[in-house]
Short mmCIF file of C-alpha atoms in Angstrom, two decimals:
data_model
loop_
_atom_site.label_atom_id
_atom_site.label_comp_id
_atom_site.label_asym_id
_atom_site.label_seq_id
_atom_site.Cartn_x
_atom_site.Cartn_y
_atom_site.Cartn_z
CA MET A 15 -135.67 36.36 34.14
CA LYS A 16 -131.90 36.91 34.13
CA PRO A 17 -130.76 34.42 36.96
CA VAL A 18 -128.39 35.69 39.80
CA LYS A 19 -125.52 33.62 40.02
CA VAL A 20 -123.52 32.69 43.27
CA GLY A 21 -120.02 31.61 44.06
CA LEU A 22 -120.12 29.38 47.19
CA LEU A 23 -116.47 29.16 49.18
CA GLY A 24 -116.80 25.74 51.16
CA LEU A 25 -119.12 22.72 50.66
CA GLY A 26 -118.78 21.95 54.29
CA THR A 27 -121.96 20.98 56.55
CA VAL A 28 -123.03 24.27 56.26
CA GLY A 29 -122.22 24.87 52.70
CA THR A 30 -124.01 21.80 51.79
CA GLY A 31 -127.41 23.18 53.83
CA VAL A 32 -126.78 26.04 51.70
CA VAL A 33 -126.94 24.14 48.30
CA ARG A 34 -129.63 21.94 49.68
CA ILE A 35 -132.01 24.94 50.43
CA VAL A 36 -131.31 27.24 47.18
CA GLU A 37 -131.77 23.97 44.80
CA GLY A 38 -134.55 22.67 46.78
CA ASN A 39 -136.65 25.79 47.71
CA GLN A 40 -135.92 27.08 44.22
CA GLU A 41 -139.38 28.05 43.05
CA ASP A 42 -140.20 29.94 46.54
CA LEU A 43 -136.74 31.75 46.40
CA SER A 44 -137.57 33.02 42.97
CA SER A 45 -140.49 34.06 43.46
CA GLN A 46 -139.21 36.08 46.27
CA VAL A 47 -136.45 37.77 44.64
CA GLY A 48 -137.81 37.81 41.02
CA SER A 49 -135.60 35.56 39.28
CA PRO A 50 -133.40 32.35 39.58
CA ILE A 51 -130.91 31.63 41.71
CA LEU A 52 -128.02 29.42 40.45
CA ILE A 53 -124.67 28.36 42.54
CA GLU A 54 -122.63 28.93 39.67
CA ARG A 55 -119.15 28.11 40.92
CA ILE A 56 -118.05 26.17 44.45
CA ALA A 57 -114.46 26.16 46.01
CA VAL A 58 -113.69 23.07 48.20
CA ASN A 59 -110.38 22.06 49.62
CA ASN A 60 -110.81 18.51 48.36
CA SER A 61 -112.65 17.90 44.85
CA ASN A 62 -112.12 14.20 45.38
CA LYS A 63 -113.64 14.13 49.00
CA PRO A 64 -116.72 12.20 48.91
CA ARG A 65 -119.95 14.07 49.62
CA ASP A 66 -123.51 13.43 50.67
CA ILE A 67 -125.12 15.73 47.79
CA ASP A 68 -124.83 15.95 44.49
CA VAL A 69 -123.23 18.86 42.63
CA ASP A 70 -122.08 18.93 39.03
CA PRO A 71 -118.07 18.52 38.66
CA ALA A 72 -117.60 21.13 36.44
CA LYS A 73 -118.41 23.76 39.45
CA ILE A 74 -116.11 22.70 41.55
CA THR A 75 -112.65 24.09 41.72
CA THR A 76 -110.10 24.08 44.65
CA ASP A 77 -108.78 27.58 43.63
CA PRO A 78 -111.16 29.99 45.52
CA TRP A 79 -109.51 32.60 43.20
CA GLU A 80 -111.47 31.38 40.27
CA VAL A 81 -114.97 31.89 42.07
CA ILE A 82 -113.71 35.48 43.05
CA ARG A 83 -112.50 36.24 40.03
CA ASP A 84 -115.20 34.82 37.86
CA PRO A 85 -116.89 37.63 36.03
CA GLU A 86 -120.52 35.89 36.09
CA ILE A 87 -120.63 35.70 39.54
CA ASP A 88 -123.01 38.13 41.36
CA VAL A 89 -122.71 37.27 45.08
CA ILE A 90 -120.19 35.27 47.04
CA VAL A 91 -121.12 32.99 49.76
CA GLU A 92 -118.54 32.11 52.24
CA VAL A 93 -118.79 29.23 54.54
CA MET A 94 -115.24 28.19 54.82
CA GLY A 95 -113.86 29.65 57.75
CA GLY A 96 -110.97 30.88 58.47
CA ILE A 97 -109.34 34.28 59.03
CA ASP A 98 -106.85 35.79 57.20
CA GLY A 99 -106.70 34.02 53.41
CA THR A 100 -110.48 34.05 53.73
CA LYS A 101 -110.48 38.29 54.75
CA GLU A 102 -108.24 38.62 51.35
CA TYR A 103 -110.81 36.61 49.27
CA ILE A 104 -113.62 38.77 50.49
CA LEU A 105 -112.14 42.03 50.15
CA GLU A 106 -110.92 41.25 46.80
CA ALA A 107 -114.39 40.05 45.75
CA LEU A 108 -115.88 43.35 46.91
CA GLU A 109 -113.46 45.54 45.03
CA ARG A 110 -114.76 43.52 42.13
CA GLY A 111 -118.37 44.87 43.15
CA LYS A 112 -119.42 41.53 44.05
CA HIS A 113 -121.83 41.07 47.25
CA VAL A 114 -121.23 38.70 49.88
CA VAL A 115 -122.53 37.03 52.74
CA THR A 116 -120.38 35.25 55.19
CA ALA A 117 -120.78 32.98 58.29
CA ASN A 118 -117.41 33.89 59.56
CA LYS A 119 -117.78 35.16 63.57
CA ASP A 120 -113.66 35.28 63.48
CA LEU A 121 -113.59 37.07 60.75
CA MET A 122 -116.15 39.65 61.42
CA ALA A 123 -114.99 40.14 65.03
CA LEU A 124 -111.33 40.73 64.20
CA HIS A 125 -111.62 42.49 60.55
CA GLY A 126 -115.21 43.52 60.46
CA SER A 127 -114.89 47.40 60.52
CA GLU A 128 -112.22 46.62 57.37
CA ILE A 129 -114.71 44.42 55.16
CA LEU A 130 -117.38 46.84 55.96
CA ALA A 131 -115.53 49.96 55.12
CA LYS A 132 -114.42 48.46 51.64
CA ALA A 133 -118.03 47.57 51.38
CA GLN A 134 -119.55 51.31 51.67
CA GLU A 135 -117.11 52.19 49.48
CA LYS A 136 -118.01 49.97 46.62
CA GLN A 137 -121.54 50.31 47.39
CA CYS A 138 -121.63 46.16 48.20
CA ASP A 139 -123.80 44.40 50.60
CA VAL A 140 -122.02 42.43 53.17
CA PHE A 141 -124.49 40.58 55.54
CA TYR A 142 -123.29 37.89 58.20
CA GLU A 143 -126.55 37.04 60.31
CA ALA A 144 -125.10 33.40 60.39
CA SER A 145 -122.20 34.26 62.28
CA VAL A 146 -123.84 34.83 65.72
CA ALA A 147 -126.48 32.27 67.21
CA GLY A 148 -127.30 30.25 64.08
CA GLY A 149 -130.47 30.43 62.76
CA ILE A 150 -131.63 33.05 64.89
CA PRO A 151 -131.81 36.55 63.04
CA ILE A 152 -130.58 38.81 65.70
CA ILE A 153 -127.96 40.72 63.62
CA ARG A 154 -131.21 42.03 61.32
CA THR A 155 -132.72 42.63 64.48
CA LEU A 156 -130.24 44.51 66.03
CA ILE A 157 -129.99 46.77 62.56
CA GLU A 158 -133.49 47.16 61.59
CA GLY A 159 -135.62 46.29 64.13
CA PHE A 160 -133.95 48.29 66.77
CA SER A 161 -133.34 51.38 64.02
CA SER A 162 -135.48 53.76 66.03
CA ASP A 163 -134.25 52.55 69.56
CA LYS A 164 -131.29 53.15 71.59
CA ILE A 165 -129.77 49.55 72.87
CA MET A 166 -128.84 49.65 76.81
CA LYS A 167 -127.69 45.79 77.34
CA ILE A 168 -127.65 42.84 75.92
CA ILE A 169 -127.00 39.49 77.58
CA GLY A 170 -126.50 36.30 75.46
CA ILE A 171 -126.27 32.68 75.33
CA VAL A 172 -124.53 32.10 72.29
CA ASN A 173 -122.44 29.06 72.65
CA GLY A 174 -124.07 26.02 72.33
CA THR A 175 -121.30 23.80 73.65
CA THR A 176 -120.55 25.48 76.96
CA ASN A 177 -124.84 25.84 77.46
CA TYR A 178 -124.74 21.73 76.74
CA ILE A 179 -122.23 21.14 79.58
CA LEU A 180 -123.82 23.19 82.10
CA THR A 181 -127.38 22.05 81.76
CA LYS A 182 -126.16 18.83 81.84
CA MET A 183 -124.04 19.60 85.22
CA SER A 184 -127.09 21.23 86.68
CA GLN A 185 -130.00 18.90 85.54
CA GLU A 186 -128.01 15.79 86.06
CA GLY A 187 -125.40 16.54 88.60
CA ALA A 188 -122.64 15.32 86.26
CA SER A 189 -119.00 17.04 86.28
CA TYR A 190 -117.54 18.75 83.73
CA ASN A 191 -114.85 16.73 82.52
CA ASP A 192 -117.24 13.91 82.59
CA VAL A 193 -119.82 16.18 80.43
CA LEU A 194 -116.68 17.24 78.07
CA LYS A 195 -116.45 13.71 77.04
CA GLU A 196 -119.94 13.19 76.19
CA ALA A 197 -120.18 16.56 74.19
CA GLN A 198 -117.11 15.44 72.22
CA ASP A 199 -118.54 12.36 71.19
CA LEU A 200 -121.77 13.43 70.22
CA GLY A 201 -119.95 16.14 67.71
CA TYR A 202 -121.00 19.35 70.25
CA ALA A 203 -117.49 20.07 70.76
CA GLU A 204 -113.94 20.11 69.45
CA ALA A 205 -111.11 17.68 70.04
CA ASP A 206 -109.43 20.55 71.23
CA PRO A 207 -112.48 22.35 73.28
CA THR A 208 -110.45 25.62 73.99
CA SER A 209 -112.26 28.50 71.87
CA ASP A 210 -115.64 27.03 73.23
CA VAL A 211 -115.50 26.11 76.98
CA GLU A 212 -112.81 29.26 77.91
CA GLY A 213 -115.36 31.78 76.55
CA LEU A 214 -113.48 32.40 73.09
CA ASP A 215 -115.82 31.68 70.93
CA ALA A 216 -118.75 33.69 72.62
CA ALA A 217 -116.61 36.51 72.87
CA ARG A 218 -115.90 36.84 69.38
CA LYS A 219 -119.98 37.07 68.59
CA MET A 220 -120.47 39.48 71.69
CA ALA A 221 -117.93 41.84 70.16
CA ILE A 222 -119.88 41.59 66.45
CA LEU A 223 -123.42 42.08 68.67
CA GLY A 224 -121.67 45.20 70.76
CA THR A 225 -120.41 46.71 67.23
CA LEU A 226 -123.86 46.58 66.02
CA GLY A 227 -125.74 47.24 69.24
CA PHE A 228 -123.88 50.52 70.00
CA ARG A 229 -122.92 51.53 66.81
CA THR A 230 -119.15 51.37 67.63
CA ASN A 231 -116.26 49.34 66.99
CA VAL A 232 -115.91 46.63 69.36
CA GLU A 233 -112.58 44.97 69.09
CA LEU A 234 -112.00 41.25 70.84
CA HIS A 235 -109.71 42.60 73.37
CA ASP A 236 -111.98 44.91 74.43
CA VAL A 237 -114.44 41.94 75.72
CA SER A 238 -113.27 40.40 79.06
CA VAL A 239 -113.03 36.86 79.29
CA SER A 240 -113.15 34.09 81.17
CA GLY A 241 -114.41 30.43 80.44
CA ILE A 242 -116.33 27.48 82.32
CA SER A 243 -113.40 25.11 82.84
CA GLU A 244 -113.47 26.02 86.73
CA VAL A 245 -117.32 25.50 87.56
CA SER A 246 -117.76 22.85 89.43
CA LYS A 247 -120.62 20.53 90.49
CA ALA A 248 -120.50 21.96 93.98
CA ASP A 249 -120.91 25.72 92.68
CA ILE A 250 -124.05 24.76 90.62
CA ALA A 251 -125.23 22.97 93.37
CA PHE A 252 -124.66 26.48 95.69
CA ALA A 253 -126.23 28.50 93.03
CA LYS A 254 -129.41 26.46 93.03
CA ARG A 255 -129.63 26.96 96.74
CA LEU A 256 -129.61 30.38 96.39
CA GLY A 257 -132.37 30.62 93.26
CA TYR A 258 -129.87 30.65 90.22
CA GLU A 259 -128.46 28.74 87.52
CA ILE A 260 -125.35 29.41 86.07
CA LYS A 261 -124.68 29.92 82.48
CA LEU A 262 -121.78 31.30 80.46
CA LEU A 263 -123.10 34.69 79.43
CA GLY A 264 -122.08 37.17 77.14
CA ILE A 265 -122.90 40.87 78.89
CA ALA A 266 -122.62 44.34 76.68
CA GLU A 267 -123.87 47.24 78.54
CA ARG A 268 -123.88 51.08 78.32
CA GLN A 269 -124.58 53.73 80.31
CA ASP A 270 -124.53 57.00 78.84
CA GLU A 271 -121.79 56.69 75.82
CA GLU A 272 -119.58 54.22 77.79
CA PHE A 273 -120.05 50.69 77.44
CA SER A 274 -118.44 47.21 78.78
CA ILE A 275 -118.67 43.75 77.57
CA SER A 276 -118.11 40.54 79.35
CA VAL A 277 -118.17 36.80 79.01
CA GLN A 278 -118.20 34.81 82.38
CA PRO A 279 -119.56 31.91 83.84
CA THR A 280 -122.55 34.08 85.61
CA LEU A 281 -125.39 33.41 88.43
CA ILE A 282 -128.78 34.31 86.74
CA ARG A 283 -132.05 33.84 88.77
CA ALA A 284 -133.84 30.64 87.78
CA SER A 285 -137.19 32.59 87.31
CA HIS A 286 -135.30 34.71 84.04
CA PRO A 287 -135.80 33.55 80.63
CA LEU A 288 -132.21 33.21 80.02
CA ALA A 289 -132.23 30.30 83.10
CA SER A 290 -134.47 27.76 81.22
CA VAL A 291 -132.29 28.10 77.99
CA ASN A 292 -130.80 24.39 77.96
CA GLY A 293 -129.13 22.16 75.93
CA VAL A 294 -127.44 23.91 72.90
CA PHE A 295 -129.82 26.49 71.99
CA ASN A 296 -129.04 29.83 72.01
CA ALA A 297 -130.97 32.74 73.48
CA VAL A 298 -129.84 36.66 72.82
CA TYR A 299 -131.90 38.91 75.63
CA VAL A 300 -131.61 43.01 74.54
CA TYR A 301 -132.98 45.82 76.46
CA GLY A 302 -134.31 48.60 74.55
CA GLU A 303 -134.72 51.96 75.73
CA ALA A 304 -138.05 52.66 74.45
CA VAL A 305 -139.14 48.72 73.65
CA GLY A 306 -138.11 47.26 77.15
CA GLU A 307 -136.95 43.66 77.33
CA THR A 308 -137.09 41.32 74.65
CA MET A 309 -135.46 37.93 73.62
CA PHE A 310 -134.53 35.85 70.92
CA TYR A 311 -134.22 32.29 70.72
CA GLY A 312 -133.40 29.24 68.92
CA ALA A 313 -130.94 26.67 67.12
CA GLY A 314 -127.52 28.52 67.74
CA ALA A 315 -125.69 26.21 65.30
CA GLY A 316 -126.11 23.28 62.88
CA ALA A 317 -125.89 22.51 59.30
CA MET A 318 -129.87 23.74 58.23
CA PRO A 319 -130.49 26.60 60.64
CA THR A 320 -127.25 28.19 59.96
CA ALA A 321 -127.73 27.76 56.10
CA THR A 322 -131.22 29.23 56.56
CA SER A 323 -129.47 32.41 57.65
CA VAL A 324 -127.21 32.17 55.01
CA VAL A 325 -129.75 32.10 52.17
CA ALA A 326 -132.06 34.72 53.94
CA ASP A 327 -129.03 37.25 53.49
CA LEU A 328 -128.62 35.83 49.95
CA VAL A 329 -132.16 36.95 49.44
CA ALA A 330 -131.60 40.05 50.92
CA ILE A 331 -128.75 40.94 48.70
CA ILE A 332 -130.60 40.03 45.85
CA LYS A 333 -133.54 42.34 46.54
CA ASN A 334 -131.40 45.15 46.78
CA LEU A 335 -129.47 43.92 43.60
CA LYS A 336 -133.25 44.60 41.99
CA LEU A 337 -133.93 47.77 43.91
CA GLY A 338 -130.49 48.93 42.95
CA VAL A 339 -129.83 49.73 46.47
CA ASN A 340 -126.84 47.56 47.21
CA GLY A 341 -124.60 48.95 50.02
CA LEU A 342 -127.10 52.24 51.22
CA LYS A 343 -128.03 50.01 54.54
CA GLN A 344 -124.39 48.71 54.94
CA LYS A 345 -123.96 49.81 58.85
CA VAL A 346 -120.21 51.02 59.62
CA PRO A 347 -119.48 51.75 63.13
CA TYR A 348 -119.51 55.44 63.63
CA LYS A 349 -119.51 56.48 67.35
CA GLN A 350 -116.45 57.31 69.26
CA LYS A 351 -115.55 53.95 71.84
CA LYS A 352 -115.68 54.84 75.18
CA LEU A 353 -115.13 52.09 77.56
CA LYS A 354 -116.19 51.81 81.25
CA SER A 355 -113.04 51.98 83.35
CA ASP A 356 -113.42 49.09 86.03
CA GLU A 357 -114.42 51.65 88.53
CA ASP A 358 -117.74 52.36 86.65
CA ILE A 359 -118.53 49.02 86.18
CA PHE A 360 -121.27 47.50 88.73
CA TYR A 361 -122.64 44.10 89.34
CA LYS A 362 -123.46 41.88 92.42
CA ASN A 363 -121.07 38.79 93.39
CA PHE A 364 -121.07 35.66 94.17
CA LEU A 365 -118.11 34.05 96.23
CA LEU A 366 -117.39 30.73 97.97
CA LEU A 367 -114.52 31.05 100.03
CA HIS A 368 -112.73 27.77 102.23
CA VAL A 369 -111.95 29.44 105.50
CA ASP A 370 -110.55 28.25 109.10
CA ASP A 371 -113.16 26.73 111.19
CA LYS A 372 -113.04 28.56 114.32
CA ALA A 373 -114.74 31.71 115.43
CA GLY A 374 -113.95 35.64 114.19
CA VAL A 375 -112.99 34.56 110.85
CA LEU A 376 -116.47 35.97 109.53
CA ALA A 377 -115.86 39.48 111.30
CA LYS A 378 -112.47 39.42 109.77
CA ILE A 379 -113.97 38.67 106.26
CA THR A 380 -117.01 41.24 106.86
CA GLN A 381 -114.24 43.63 107.57
CA VAL A 382 -112.64 43.64 104.40
CA PHE A 383 -116.00 44.06 102.10
CA ALA A 384 -116.65 47.08 104.72
CA GLU A 385 -113.04 48.19 104.01
CA TYR A 386 -113.46 48.61 99.98
CA ASP A 387 -117.19 49.99 100.37
CA VAL A 388 -118.77 46.16 99.33
CA SER A 389 -122.02 45.88 100.93
CA LEU A 390 -123.51 42.11 101.21
CA ASP A 391 -126.65 40.65 100.47
CA SER A 392 -126.25 37.21 102.04
CA VAL A 393 -123.66 35.38 104.03
CA VAL A 394 -124.08 31.57 104.31
CA GLN A 395 -121.46 29.66 106.62
CA GLN A 396 -121.29 25.79 106.93
CA ALA A 397 -119.28 22.97 107.72
CA ASN A 398 -118.16 20.51 104.89
CA PRO A 399 -117.61 16.57 106.28
CA ASN A 400 -115.46 16.22 103.31
CA ASN A 401 -113.03 19.31 103.75
CA PRO A 402 -111.69 20.52 106.97
CA ASP A 403 -112.19 23.89 106.29
CA ALA A 404 -115.25 26.02 106.92
CA GLU A 405 -117.27 27.22 103.46
CA ILE A 406 -118.39 30.65 103.16
CA ILE A 407 -120.87 31.92 100.46
CA ILE A 408 -121.42 35.43 99.87
CA VAL A 409 -123.51 37.55 97.56
CA THR A 410 -122.66 41.08 97.65
CA HIS A 411 -125.01 43.88 96.47
CA ASN A 412 -123.92 46.03 93.23
CA ALA A 413 -120.29 46.56 93.83
CA SER A 414 -117.52 48.46 91.33
CA LYS A 415 -115.30 45.63 89.44
CA ALA A 416 -112.08 47.71 90.89
CA SER A 417 -113.37 47.46 94.28
CA MET A 418 -113.93 43.66 94.10
CA ASN A 419 -110.46 43.07 92.96
CA LYS A 420 -108.99 44.90 95.72
CA VAL A 421 -111.21 42.76 98.07
CA LEU A 422 -109.79 39.36 96.43
CA HIS A 423 -106.30 40.98 96.47
CA HIS A 424 -106.55 41.56 100.27
CA PHE A 425 -108.37 38.04 100.96
CA GLN A 426 -105.09 36.42 98.99
CA GLU A 427 -103.55 37.87 101.88
CA LEU A 428 -105.50 37.33 104.52
CA LYS A 429 -103.99 33.82 106.58
CA VAL A 430 -108.09 32.87 107.70
CA ILE A 431 -109.10 32.28 104.20
CA HIS A 432 -107.36 29.18 102.82
CA ARG A 433 -108.70 29.54 99.34
CA ILE A 434 -110.99 31.37 96.92
CA LYS A 435 -112.73 28.65 95.68
CA SER A 436 -115.47 30.22 93.31
CA HIS A 437 -115.75 33.90 92.25
CA TYR A 438 -119.02 34.74 89.59
CA ARG A 439 -121.06 37.64 88.72
CA VAL A 440 -124.49 37.56 89.79
CA GLU A 441 -127.25 39.32 87.25
CA GLY A 442 -130.91 39.32 87.61
#
């Protein structure tokens, strides 16, 4: 049996996991694909760096082009990260007829359509399961498991760092800054956590899921993004009183052929399955027109869960190689992109207002809502011993994003309102 030879770009935590799985499970993998799988060449930044895995030094190079241009290599596995240079490596690999596995969410969110088009042109496979939600097989599920259905909505907790922070704030009453520092100390958050806490990482993943779910080319700038850095202990406490948890949710939904995608802190019913997804775990909730509601849950990051998805893609490519069907299942977006306008995006809203503590204030506030045709589900007014202002908590019925923007703009000009402390979407 002729071995399938693999070129590995990157030998960090995920790359090391890939080597461990391929070498440690060689018998099982070979039985699945009908031949041995050999990691033939590995590109690294520093060949002298100490590593906790034994690799033949003859396989190591610091030049990725040596791996890409090696005629013996059948499949390129990219786990090095980066965007512009990495894109060139992958496009060249495809040009040379090599199949590609990548875990690179940034690359696929920004340049996925170009890469997939090149793969289709060259009849190559590009699989990228590990780019979203680590070990959860959500991409293959969207492509194959829901191939006969029409996906109407995808709700995802797809960033473990923010979910860890919000979980600790909810369960322990800790402050955002304290939990962020703890997450950094534990290695869950980067020294510069901006990409995670401001929702950018989740937005890239939701662009990928939206592209697959809606069969159209969702670009990163199509995703409305808001992070968790302004979420306070008080917000979470108020949400709990109303029967909600606050999660950073990616929400992609469509009606007819128009869609919207957002990433934002959201109040979700405590009874909803996503509300109990805690710590660094991820989950993706999918609504299919025929199948109804389904949820996929698991480790969203980490060396071995992510490496498991990478190797699963590698196995799928080799099976296609044996059958001679590489490139035939490659999904390129084919539907025209139709984004919803703000007038057509509807959801419930949670508002926490600091206002004058005197009679008639609530009437002025409700008059503004009525002016813009926003109806109210509940209103709670209370004094705060630590705040000379009164606090008003409002949950609206479904209202258009455009109408709510007008309400918020009007509130900024209303003298009895001192501060719009919090504004969140409400789901479920």
